[in-house]
CSV table of C-alpha atoms in Angstrom, one decimal:
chain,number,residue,atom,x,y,z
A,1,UNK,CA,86.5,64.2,163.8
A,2,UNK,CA,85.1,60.8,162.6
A,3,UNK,CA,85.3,59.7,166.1
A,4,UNK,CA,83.3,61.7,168.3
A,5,UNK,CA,81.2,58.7,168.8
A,6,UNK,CA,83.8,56.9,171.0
A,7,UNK,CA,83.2,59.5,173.0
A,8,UNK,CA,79.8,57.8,174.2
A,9,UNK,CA,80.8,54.3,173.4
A,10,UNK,CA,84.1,54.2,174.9
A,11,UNK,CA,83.0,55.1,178.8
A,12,UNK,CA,80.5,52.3,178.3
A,13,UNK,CA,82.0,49.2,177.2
A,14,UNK,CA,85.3,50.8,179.5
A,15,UNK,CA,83.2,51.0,182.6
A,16,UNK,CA,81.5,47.4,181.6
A,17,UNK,CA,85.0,45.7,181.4
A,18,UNK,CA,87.2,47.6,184.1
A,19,UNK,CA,85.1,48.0,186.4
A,20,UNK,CA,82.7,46.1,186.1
A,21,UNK,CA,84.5,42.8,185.3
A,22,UNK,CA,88.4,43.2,185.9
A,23,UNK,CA,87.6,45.0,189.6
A,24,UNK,CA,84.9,43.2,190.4
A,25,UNK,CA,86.9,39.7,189.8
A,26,UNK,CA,90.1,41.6,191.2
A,27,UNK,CA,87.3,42.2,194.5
A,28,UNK,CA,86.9,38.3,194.8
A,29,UNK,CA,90.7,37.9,195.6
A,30,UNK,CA,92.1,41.2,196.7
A,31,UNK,CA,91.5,43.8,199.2
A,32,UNK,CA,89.8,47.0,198.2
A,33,UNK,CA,92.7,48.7,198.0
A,34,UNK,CA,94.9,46.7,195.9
A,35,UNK,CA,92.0,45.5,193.2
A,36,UNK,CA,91.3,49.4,192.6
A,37,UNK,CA,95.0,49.7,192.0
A,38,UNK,CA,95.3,47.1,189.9
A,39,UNK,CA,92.2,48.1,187.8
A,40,UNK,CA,93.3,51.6,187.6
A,41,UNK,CA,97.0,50.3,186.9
A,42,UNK,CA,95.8,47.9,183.9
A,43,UNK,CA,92.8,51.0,182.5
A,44,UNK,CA,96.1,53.1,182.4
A,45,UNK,CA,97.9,50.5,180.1
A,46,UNK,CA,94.7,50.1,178.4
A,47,UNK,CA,95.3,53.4,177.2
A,48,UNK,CA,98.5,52.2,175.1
A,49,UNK,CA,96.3,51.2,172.1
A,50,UNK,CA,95.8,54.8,171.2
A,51,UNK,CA,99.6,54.7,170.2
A,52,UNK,CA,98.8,55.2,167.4
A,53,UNK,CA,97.0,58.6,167.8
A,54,UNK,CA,99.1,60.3,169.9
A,55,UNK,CA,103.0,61.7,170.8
A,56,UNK,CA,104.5,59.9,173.5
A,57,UNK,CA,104.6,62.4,175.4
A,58,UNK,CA,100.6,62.5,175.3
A,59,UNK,CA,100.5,59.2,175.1
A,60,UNK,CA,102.6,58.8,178.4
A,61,UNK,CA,100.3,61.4,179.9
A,62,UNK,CA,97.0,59.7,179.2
A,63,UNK,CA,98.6,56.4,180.4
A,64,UNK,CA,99.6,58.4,183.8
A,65,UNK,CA,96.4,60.1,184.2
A,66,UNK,CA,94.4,57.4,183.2
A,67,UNK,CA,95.4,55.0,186.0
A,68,UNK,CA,96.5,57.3,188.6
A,69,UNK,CA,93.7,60.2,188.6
A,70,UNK,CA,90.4,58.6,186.3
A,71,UNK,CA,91.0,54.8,187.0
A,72,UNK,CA,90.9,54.9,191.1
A,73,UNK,CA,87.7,57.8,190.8
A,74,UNK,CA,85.6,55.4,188.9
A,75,UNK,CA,87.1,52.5,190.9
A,76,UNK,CA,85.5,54.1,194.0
A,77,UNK,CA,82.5,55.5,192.7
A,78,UNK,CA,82.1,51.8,191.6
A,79,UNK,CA,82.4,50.5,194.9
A,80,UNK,CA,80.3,53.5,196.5
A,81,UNK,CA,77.6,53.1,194.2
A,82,UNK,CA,77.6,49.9,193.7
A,83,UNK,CA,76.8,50.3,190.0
A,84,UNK,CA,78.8,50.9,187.5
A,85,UNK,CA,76.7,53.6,185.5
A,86,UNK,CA,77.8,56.8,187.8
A,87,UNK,CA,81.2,55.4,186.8
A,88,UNK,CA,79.8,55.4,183.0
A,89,UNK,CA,78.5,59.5,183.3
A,90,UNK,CA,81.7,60.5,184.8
A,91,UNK,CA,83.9,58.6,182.6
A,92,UNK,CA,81.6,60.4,179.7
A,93,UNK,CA,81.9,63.8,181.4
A,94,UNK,CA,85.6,63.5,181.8
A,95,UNK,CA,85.8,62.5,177.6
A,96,UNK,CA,84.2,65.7,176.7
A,97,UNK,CA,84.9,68.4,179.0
A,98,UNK,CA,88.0,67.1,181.3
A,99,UNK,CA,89.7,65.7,178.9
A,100,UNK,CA,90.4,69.5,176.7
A,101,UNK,CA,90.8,71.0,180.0
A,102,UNK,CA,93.5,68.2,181.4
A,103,UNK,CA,95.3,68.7,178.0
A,104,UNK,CA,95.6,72.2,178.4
A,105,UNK,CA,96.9,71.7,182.0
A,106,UNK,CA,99.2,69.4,180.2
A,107,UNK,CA,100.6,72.2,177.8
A,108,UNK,CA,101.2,74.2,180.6
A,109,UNK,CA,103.1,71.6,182.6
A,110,UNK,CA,105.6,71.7,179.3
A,111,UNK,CA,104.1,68.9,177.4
A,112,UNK,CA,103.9,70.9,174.6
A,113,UNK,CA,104.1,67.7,171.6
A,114,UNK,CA,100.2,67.0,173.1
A,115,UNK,CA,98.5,69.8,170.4
């Protein structure tokens, strides 16, 4: 409850360091390709710090879906855009209304520790 304002912050300073810095350095000695995997792979990991706050079985989810679904979406809307602020209102969008809807997807996959 005390942390709703992450839900702002977060996709900022996020957006600012993974795609912003991390892809964009990854762009300078990679192929597309493989720098949005690798800055989707390490936003996933990122994701570990909340260890804390979940299961881990949720945690292992948001890992997953982190770097495999969100990570590569605002890696190419990055690179489409060229900007990383569409990347910021979609990361904020996904915080608010995704994220309840992917957790309830999650329940019904069996990952029933995420509630």
């Amino acid at each position: 409850p005390g942390n709703h304002w992450l839900l702002f912050f977060a996709p900022l300073y996020e957006e600012v360091l993974f795609r912003g810095l991390i892809l964009g350095g990854l762009l300078s000695l990679y192929s597309k390709k493989t720098a949005i995997f690798l800055s989707s792979f390490l936003f996933g990991i990122w994701h570990l710090k909340n260890f804390s706050s979940y299961s881990l079985e949720a945690l292992i989810y948001q890992v997953i879906y982190a770097g495999l679904i969100l990570g590569p979406l605002l890696a190419w809307l990055t690179l489409k855009t060229k900007s990383i602020w569409m990347g910021v209102l979609v990361h904020t969008a996904n915080n608010i209304l995704l994220s309840p809807l992917s957790w309830w997807i999650a329940g019904l996959l069996g990952f029933k520790t995420l509630f």
